[in-house]
Short mmCIF file of N, CA and C in Angstrom, two decimals:
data_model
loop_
_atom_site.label_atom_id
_atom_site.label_comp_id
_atom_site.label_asym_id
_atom_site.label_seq_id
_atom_site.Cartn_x
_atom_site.Cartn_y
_atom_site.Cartn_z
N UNK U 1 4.28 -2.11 18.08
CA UNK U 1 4.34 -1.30 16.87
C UNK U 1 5.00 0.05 17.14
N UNK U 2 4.84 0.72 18.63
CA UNK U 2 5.89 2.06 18.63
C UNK U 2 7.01 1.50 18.63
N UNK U 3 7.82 0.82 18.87
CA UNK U 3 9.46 0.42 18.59
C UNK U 3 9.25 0.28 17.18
N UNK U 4 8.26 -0.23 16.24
CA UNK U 4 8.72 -0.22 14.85
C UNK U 4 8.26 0.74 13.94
N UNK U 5 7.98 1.45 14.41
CA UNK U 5 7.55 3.13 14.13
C UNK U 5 8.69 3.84 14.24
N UNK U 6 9.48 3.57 15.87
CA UNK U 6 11.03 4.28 15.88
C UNK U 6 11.87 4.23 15.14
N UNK U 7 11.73 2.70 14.79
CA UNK U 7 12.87 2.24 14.14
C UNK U 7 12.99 2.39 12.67
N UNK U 8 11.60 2.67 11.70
CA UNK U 8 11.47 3.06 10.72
C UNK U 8 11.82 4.68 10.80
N UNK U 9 11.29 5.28 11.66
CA UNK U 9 11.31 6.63 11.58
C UNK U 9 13.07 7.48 11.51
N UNK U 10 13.67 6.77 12.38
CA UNK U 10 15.23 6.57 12.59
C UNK U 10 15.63 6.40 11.13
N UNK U 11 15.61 5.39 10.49
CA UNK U 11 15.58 4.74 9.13
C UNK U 11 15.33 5.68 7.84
N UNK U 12 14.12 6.20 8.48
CA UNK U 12 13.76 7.75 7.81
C UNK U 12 14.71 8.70 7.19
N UNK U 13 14.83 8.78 8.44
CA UNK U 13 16.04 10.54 8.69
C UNK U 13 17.18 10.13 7.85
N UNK U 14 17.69 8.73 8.19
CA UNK U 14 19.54 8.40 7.62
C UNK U 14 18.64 8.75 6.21
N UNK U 15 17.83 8.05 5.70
CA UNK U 15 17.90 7.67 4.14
C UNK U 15 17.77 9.23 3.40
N UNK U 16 16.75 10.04 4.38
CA UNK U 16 16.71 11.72 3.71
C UNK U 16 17.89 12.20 3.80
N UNK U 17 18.85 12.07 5.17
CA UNK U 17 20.25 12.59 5.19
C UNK U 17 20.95 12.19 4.19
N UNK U 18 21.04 10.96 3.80
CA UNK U 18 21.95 10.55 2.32
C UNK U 18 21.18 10.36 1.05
N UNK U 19 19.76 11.42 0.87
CA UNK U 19 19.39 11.50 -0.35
C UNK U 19 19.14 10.48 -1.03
N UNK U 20 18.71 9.32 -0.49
CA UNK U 20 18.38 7.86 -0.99
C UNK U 20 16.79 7.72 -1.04
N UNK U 21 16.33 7.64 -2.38
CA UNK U 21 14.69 8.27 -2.65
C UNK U 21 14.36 6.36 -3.23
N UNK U 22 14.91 5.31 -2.68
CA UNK U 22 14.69 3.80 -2.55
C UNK U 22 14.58 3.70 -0.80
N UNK U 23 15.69 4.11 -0.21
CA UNK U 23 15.61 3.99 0.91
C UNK U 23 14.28 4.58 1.38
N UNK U 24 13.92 5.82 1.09
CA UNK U 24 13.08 6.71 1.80
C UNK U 24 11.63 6.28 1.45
N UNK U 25 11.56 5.34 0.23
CA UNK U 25 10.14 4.92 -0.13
C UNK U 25 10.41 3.59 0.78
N UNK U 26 11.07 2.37 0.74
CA UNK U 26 11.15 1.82 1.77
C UNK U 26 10.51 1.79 3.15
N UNK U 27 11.39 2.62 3.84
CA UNK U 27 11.18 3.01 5.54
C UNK U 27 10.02 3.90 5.27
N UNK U 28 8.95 4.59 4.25
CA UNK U 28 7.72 4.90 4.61
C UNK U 28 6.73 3.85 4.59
N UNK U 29 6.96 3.04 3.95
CA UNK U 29 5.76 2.03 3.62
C UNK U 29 6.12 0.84 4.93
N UNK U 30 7.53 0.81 4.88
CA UNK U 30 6.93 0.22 6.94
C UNK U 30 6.86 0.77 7.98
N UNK U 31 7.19 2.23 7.55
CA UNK U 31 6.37 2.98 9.07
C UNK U 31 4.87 3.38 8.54
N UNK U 32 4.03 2.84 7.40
CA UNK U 32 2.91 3.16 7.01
C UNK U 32 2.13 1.69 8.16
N UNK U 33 2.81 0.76 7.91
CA UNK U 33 2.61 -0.55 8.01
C UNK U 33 2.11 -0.72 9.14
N UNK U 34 3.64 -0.06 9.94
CA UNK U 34 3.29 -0.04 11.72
C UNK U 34 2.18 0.89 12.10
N UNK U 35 2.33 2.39 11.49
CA UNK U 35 1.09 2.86 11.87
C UNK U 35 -0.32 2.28 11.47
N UNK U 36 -0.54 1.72 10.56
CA UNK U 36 -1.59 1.46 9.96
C UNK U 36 -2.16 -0.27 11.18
N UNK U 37 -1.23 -0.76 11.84
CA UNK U 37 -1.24 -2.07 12.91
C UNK U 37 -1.41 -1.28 14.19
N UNK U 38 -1.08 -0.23 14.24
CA UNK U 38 -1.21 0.68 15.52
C UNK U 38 -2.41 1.61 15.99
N UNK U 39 -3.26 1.46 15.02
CA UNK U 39 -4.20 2.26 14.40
C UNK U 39 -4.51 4.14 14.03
N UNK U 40 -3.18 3.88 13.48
CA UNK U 40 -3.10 5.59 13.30
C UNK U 40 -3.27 5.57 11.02
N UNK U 41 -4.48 5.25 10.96
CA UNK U 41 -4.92 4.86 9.83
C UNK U 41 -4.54 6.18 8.69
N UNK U 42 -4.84 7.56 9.21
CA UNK U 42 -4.60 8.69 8.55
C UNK U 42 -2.89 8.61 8.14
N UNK U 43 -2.34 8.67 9.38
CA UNK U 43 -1.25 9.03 8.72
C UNK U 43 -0.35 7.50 8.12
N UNK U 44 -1.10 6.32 8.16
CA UNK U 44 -0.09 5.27 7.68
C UNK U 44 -0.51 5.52 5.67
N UNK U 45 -2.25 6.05 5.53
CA UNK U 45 -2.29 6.18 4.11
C UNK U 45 -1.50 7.71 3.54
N UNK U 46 -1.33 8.53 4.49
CA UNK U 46 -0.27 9.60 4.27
C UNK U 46 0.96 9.07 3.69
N UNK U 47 1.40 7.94 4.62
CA UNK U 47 2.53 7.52 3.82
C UNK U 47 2.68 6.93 2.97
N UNK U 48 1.91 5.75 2.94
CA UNK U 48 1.78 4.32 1.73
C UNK U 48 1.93 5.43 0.70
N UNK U 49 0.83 6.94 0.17
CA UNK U 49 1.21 7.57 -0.70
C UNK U 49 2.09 8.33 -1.17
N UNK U 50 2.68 8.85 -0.16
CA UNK U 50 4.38 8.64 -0.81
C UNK U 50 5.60 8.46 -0.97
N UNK U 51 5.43 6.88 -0.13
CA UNK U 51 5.97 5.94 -0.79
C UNK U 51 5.25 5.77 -2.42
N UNK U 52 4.25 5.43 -2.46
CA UNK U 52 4.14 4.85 -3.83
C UNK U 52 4.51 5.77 -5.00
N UNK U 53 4.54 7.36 -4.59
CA UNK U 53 4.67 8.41 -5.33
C UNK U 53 6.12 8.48 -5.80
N UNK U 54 7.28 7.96 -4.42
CA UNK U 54 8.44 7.75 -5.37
C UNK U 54 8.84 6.55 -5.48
N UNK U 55 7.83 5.39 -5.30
CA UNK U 55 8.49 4.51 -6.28
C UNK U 55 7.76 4.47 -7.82
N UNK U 56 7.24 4.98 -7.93
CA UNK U 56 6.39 5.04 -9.51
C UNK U 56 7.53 6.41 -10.16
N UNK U 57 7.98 7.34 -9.32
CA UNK U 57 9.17 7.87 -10.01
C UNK U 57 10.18 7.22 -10.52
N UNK U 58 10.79 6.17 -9.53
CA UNK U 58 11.77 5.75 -9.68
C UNK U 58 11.27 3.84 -10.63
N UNK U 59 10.27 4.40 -11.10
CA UNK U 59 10.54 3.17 -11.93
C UNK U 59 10.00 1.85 -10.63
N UNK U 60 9.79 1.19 -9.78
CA UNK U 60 10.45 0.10 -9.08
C UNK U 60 9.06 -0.24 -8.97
N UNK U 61 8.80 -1.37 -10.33
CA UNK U 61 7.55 -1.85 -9.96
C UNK U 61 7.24 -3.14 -8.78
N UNK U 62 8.10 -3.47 -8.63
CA UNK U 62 8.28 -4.16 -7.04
C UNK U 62 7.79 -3.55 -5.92
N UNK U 63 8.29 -2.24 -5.90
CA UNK U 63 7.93 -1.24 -5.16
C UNK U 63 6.20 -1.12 -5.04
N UNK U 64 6.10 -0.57 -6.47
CA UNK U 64 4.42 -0.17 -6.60
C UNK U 64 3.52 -1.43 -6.57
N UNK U 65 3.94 -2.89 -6.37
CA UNK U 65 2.75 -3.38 -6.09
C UNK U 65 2.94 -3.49 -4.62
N UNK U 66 4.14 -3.42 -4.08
CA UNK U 66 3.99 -3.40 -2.12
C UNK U 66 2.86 -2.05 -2.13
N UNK U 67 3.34 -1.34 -2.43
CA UNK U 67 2.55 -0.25 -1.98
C UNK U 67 0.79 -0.22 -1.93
N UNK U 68 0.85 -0.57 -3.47
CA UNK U 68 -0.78 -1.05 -3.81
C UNK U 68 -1.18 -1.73 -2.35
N UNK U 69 -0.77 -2.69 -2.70
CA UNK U 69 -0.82 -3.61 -1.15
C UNK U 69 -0.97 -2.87 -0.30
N UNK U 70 -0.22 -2.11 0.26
CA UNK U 70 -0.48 -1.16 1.58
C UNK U 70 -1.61 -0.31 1.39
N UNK U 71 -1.81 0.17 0.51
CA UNK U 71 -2.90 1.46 0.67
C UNK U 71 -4.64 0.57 0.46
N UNK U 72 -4.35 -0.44 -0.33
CA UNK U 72 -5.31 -1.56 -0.27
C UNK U 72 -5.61 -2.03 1.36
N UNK U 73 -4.82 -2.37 1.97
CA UNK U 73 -4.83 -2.91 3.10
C UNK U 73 -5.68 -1.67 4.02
N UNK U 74 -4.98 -0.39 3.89
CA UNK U 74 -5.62 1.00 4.62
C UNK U 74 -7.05 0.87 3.97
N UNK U 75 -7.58 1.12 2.70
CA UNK U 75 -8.59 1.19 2.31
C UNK U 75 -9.79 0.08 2.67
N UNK U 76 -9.27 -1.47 3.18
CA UNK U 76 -10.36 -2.36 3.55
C UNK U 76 -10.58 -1.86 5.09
N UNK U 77 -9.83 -1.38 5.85
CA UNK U 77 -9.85 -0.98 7.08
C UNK U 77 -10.30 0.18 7.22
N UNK U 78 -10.69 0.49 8.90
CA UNK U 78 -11.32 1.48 9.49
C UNK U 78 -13.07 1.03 9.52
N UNK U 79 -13.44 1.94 10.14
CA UNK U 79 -14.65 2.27 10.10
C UNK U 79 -15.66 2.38 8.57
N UNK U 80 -16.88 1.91 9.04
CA UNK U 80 -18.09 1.91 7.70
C UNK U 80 -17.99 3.13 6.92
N UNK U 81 -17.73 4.13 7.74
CA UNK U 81 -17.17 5.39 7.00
C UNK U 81 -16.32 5.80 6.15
N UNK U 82 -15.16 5.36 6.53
CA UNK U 82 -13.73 5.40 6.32
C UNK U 82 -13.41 4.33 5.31
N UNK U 83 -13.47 3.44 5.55
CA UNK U 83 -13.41 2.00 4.83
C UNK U 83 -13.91 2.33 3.20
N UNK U 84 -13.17 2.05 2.26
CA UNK U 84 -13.91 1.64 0.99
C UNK U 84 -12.88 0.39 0.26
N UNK U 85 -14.25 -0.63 0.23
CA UNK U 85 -13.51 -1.94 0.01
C UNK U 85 -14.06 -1.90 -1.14
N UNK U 86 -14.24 -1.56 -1.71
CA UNK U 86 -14.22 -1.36 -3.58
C UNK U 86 -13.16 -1.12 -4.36
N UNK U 87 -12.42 0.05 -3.57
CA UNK U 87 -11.16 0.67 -3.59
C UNK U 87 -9.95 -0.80 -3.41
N UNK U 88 -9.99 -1.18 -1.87
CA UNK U 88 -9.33 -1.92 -1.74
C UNK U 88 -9.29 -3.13 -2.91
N UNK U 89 -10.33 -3.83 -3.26
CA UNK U 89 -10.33 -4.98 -3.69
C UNK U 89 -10.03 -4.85 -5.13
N UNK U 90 -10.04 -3.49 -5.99
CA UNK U 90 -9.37 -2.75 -6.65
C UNK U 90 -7.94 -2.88 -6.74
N UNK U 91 -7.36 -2.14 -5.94
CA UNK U 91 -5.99 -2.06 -5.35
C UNK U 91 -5.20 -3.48 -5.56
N UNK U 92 -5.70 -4.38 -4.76
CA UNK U 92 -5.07 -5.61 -4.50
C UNK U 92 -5.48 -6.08 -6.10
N UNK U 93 -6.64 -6.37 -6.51
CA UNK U 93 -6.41 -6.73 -8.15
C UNK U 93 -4.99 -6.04 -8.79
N UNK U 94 -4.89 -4.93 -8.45
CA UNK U 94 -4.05 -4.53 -9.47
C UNK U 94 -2.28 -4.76 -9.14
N UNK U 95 -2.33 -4.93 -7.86
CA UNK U 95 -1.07 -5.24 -7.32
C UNK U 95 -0.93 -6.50 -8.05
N UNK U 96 -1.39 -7.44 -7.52
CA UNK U 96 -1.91 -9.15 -8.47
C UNK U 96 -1.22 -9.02 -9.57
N UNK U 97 -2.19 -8.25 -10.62
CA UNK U 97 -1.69 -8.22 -12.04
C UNK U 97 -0.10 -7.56 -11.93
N UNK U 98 -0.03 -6.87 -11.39
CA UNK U 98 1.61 -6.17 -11.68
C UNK U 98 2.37 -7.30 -10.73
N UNK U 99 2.18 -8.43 -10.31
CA UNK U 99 3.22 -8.80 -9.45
C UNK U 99 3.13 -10.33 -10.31
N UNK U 100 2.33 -10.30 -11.17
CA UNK U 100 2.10 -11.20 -12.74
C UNK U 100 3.02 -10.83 -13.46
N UNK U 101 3.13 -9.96 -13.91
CA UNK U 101 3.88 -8.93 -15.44
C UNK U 101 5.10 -9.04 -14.83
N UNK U 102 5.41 -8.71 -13.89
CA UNK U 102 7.03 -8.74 -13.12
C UNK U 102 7.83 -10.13 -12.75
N UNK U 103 6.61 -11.03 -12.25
CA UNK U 103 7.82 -11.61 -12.21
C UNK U 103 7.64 -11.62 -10.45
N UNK U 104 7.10 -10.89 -9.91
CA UNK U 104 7.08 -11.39 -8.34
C UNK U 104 6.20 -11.44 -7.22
N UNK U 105 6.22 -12.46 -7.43
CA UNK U 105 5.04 -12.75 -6.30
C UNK U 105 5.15 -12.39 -5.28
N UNK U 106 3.96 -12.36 -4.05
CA UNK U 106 3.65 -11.93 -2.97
C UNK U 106 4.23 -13.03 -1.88
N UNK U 107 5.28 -12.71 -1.10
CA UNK U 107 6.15 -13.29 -0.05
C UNK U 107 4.57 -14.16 0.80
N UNK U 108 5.03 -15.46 1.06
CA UNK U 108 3.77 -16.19 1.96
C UNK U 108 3.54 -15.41 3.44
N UNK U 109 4.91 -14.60 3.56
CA UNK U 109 4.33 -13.73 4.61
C UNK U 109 3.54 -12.34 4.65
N UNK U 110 3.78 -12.09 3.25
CA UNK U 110 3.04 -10.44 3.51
C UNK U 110 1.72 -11.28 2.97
N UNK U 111 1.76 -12.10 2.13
CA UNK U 111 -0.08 -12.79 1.85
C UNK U 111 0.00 -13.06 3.18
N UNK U 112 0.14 -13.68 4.18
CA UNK U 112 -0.75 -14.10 5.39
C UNK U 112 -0.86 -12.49 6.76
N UNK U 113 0.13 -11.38 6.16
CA UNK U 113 -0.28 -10.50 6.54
C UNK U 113 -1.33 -9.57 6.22
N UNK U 114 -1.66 -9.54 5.05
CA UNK U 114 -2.81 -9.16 4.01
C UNK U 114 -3.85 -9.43 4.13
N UNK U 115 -4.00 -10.99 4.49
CA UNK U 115 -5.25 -11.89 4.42
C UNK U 115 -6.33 -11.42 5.26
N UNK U 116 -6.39 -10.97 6.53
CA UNK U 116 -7.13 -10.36 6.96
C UNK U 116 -8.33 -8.89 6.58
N UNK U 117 -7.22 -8.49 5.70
CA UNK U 117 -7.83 -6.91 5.24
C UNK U 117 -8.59 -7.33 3.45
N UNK U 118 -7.41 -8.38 3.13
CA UNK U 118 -8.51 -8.78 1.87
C UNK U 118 -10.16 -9.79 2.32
N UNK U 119 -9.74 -10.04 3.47
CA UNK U 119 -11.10 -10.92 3.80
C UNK U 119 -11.92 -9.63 3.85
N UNK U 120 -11.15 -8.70 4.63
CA UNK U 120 -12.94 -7.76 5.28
C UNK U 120 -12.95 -7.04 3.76
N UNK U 121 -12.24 -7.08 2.85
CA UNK U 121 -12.83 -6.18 1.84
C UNK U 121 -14.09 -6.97 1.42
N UNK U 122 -13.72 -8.17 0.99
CA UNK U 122 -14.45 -9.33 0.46
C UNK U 122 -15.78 -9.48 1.16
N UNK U 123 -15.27 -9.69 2.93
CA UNK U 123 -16.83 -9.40 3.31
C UNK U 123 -18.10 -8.44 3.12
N UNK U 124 -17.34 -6.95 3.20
CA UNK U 124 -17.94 -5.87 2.75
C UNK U 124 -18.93 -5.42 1.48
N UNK U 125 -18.42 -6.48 0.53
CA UNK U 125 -19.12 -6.13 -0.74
C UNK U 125 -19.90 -7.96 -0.85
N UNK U 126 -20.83 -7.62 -1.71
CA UNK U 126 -21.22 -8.76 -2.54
C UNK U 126 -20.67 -9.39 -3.44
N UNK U 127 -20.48 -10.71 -3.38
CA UNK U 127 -19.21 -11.47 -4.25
C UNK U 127 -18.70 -10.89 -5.59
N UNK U 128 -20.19 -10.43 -6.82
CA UNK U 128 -20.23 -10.04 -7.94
C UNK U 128 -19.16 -8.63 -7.99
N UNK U 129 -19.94 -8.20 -7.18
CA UNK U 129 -18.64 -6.80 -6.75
C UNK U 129 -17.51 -6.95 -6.40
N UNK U 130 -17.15 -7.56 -5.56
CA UNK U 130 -15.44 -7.68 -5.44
C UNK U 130 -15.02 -7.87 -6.28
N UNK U 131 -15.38 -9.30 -6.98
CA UNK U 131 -15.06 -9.59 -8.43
C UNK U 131 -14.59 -8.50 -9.10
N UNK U 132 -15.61 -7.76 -9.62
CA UNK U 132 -15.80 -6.91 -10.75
C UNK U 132 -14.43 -6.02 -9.95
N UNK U 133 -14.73 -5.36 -8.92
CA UNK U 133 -13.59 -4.68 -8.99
C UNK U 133 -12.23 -5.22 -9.16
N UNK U 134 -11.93 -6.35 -8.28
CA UNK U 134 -10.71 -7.17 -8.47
C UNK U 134 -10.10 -7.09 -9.88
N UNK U 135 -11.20 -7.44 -11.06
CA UNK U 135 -10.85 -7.54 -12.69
C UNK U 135 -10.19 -5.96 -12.89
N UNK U 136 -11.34 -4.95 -12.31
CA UNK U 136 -11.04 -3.76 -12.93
C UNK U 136 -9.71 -2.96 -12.52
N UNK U 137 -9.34 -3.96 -11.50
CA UNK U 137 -7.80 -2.91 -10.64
C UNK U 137 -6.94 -3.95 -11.55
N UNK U 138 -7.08 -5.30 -12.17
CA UNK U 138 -6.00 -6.35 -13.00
C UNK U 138 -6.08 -5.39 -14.58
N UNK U 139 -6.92 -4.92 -14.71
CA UNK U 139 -7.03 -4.44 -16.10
C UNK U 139 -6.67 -3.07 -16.28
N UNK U 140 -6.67 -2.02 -14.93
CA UNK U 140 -6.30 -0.54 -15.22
C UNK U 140 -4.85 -0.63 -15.56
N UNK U 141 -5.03 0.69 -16.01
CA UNK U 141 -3.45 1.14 -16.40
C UNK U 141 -2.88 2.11 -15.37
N UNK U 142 -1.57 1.13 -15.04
CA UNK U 142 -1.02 1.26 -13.84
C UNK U 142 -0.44 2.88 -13.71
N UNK U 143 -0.27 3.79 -14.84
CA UNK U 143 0.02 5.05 -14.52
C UNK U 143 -1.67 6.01 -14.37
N UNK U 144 -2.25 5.28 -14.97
CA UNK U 144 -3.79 6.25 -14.52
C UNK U 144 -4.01 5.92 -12.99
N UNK U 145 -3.76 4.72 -12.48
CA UNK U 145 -4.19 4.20 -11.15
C UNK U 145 -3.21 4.94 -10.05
N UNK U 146 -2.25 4.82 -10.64
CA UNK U 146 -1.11 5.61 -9.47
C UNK U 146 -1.52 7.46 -9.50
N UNK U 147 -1.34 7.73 -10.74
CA UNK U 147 -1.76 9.05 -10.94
C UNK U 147 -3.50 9.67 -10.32
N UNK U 148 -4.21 8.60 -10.25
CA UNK U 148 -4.84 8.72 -9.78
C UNK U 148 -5.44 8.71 -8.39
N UNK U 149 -5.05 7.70 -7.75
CA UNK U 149 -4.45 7.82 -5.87
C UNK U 149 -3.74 8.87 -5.51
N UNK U 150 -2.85 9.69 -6.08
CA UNK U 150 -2.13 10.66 -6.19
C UNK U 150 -2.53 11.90 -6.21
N UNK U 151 -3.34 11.66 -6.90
CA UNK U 151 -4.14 13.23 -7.15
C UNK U 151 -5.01 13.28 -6.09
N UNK U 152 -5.45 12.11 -5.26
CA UNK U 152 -6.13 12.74 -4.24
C UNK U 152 -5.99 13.31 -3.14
N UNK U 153 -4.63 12.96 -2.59
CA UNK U 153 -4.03 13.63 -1.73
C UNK U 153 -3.44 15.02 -1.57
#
């Protein structure tokens, strides 16, 4: 994962040097990815957020359900502390529904990369609860939800 940390980070710099705010949400959400596999959990949800911050600028709801995905993935992980899989199982509902409305589904590889962090959300809570949240991240409205991850940072 440090070579794909470099190599995003590299990726970084060109896309800020040529003012490319697709590129630059891009190469954060896979150097969120690598950090977040590397276990540098703080700063991979540093990024997932903004990334997601300019792709919800730029319109690219493709974009905003990867992202969901990512910060979902940060949120089932870490520590009993750290961890809120309410959040996560949230998150991933709502990615779901927006990758419904669009038109694009989740690559069989980022689902079998996922699968792990949606299991421990799943484990974490009681079935009724995941549920419920799962519905409630398919049913929010995707500018309160973004605006709202947003504001916490």
């Amino acid at each position: 994962y440090a070579k794909a940390r470099e190599y995003f980070e590299e990726g970084l710099q060109i896309d800020q040097e040529n003012h490319h705010p697709g590129g630059i949400a891009r190469e954060l959400c896979g150097l969120a990815g690598a950090e977040l596999r590397d276990g540098d959990r703080e700063r991979a949800l540093d990024h997932y957020l903004e990334s997601l911050r300019l792709r919800y600028e730029l319109d690219d709801k493709a974009g905003i359900a990867f992202g969901l995905e990512g910060l979902a993935t940060c949120y089932a992980s870490g520590s009993p502390g750290e961890a809120n899989p309410r959040l996560a199982a949230q998150l991933f509902g709502a990615a779901e529904a927006l990758r419904k409305t669009i038109g694009a589904p989740c690559s069989p590889s980022d689902a079998e990369e996922m699968q792990p962090y949606l299991d421990g959300a799943r484990d974490q809570l009681a079935a009724a609860e995941f549920e419920l949240a799962w519905q409630e991240g398919g049913k929010a409205s995707l500018a309160e939800l973004v605006q709202g991850l947003l504001s916490e940072t």
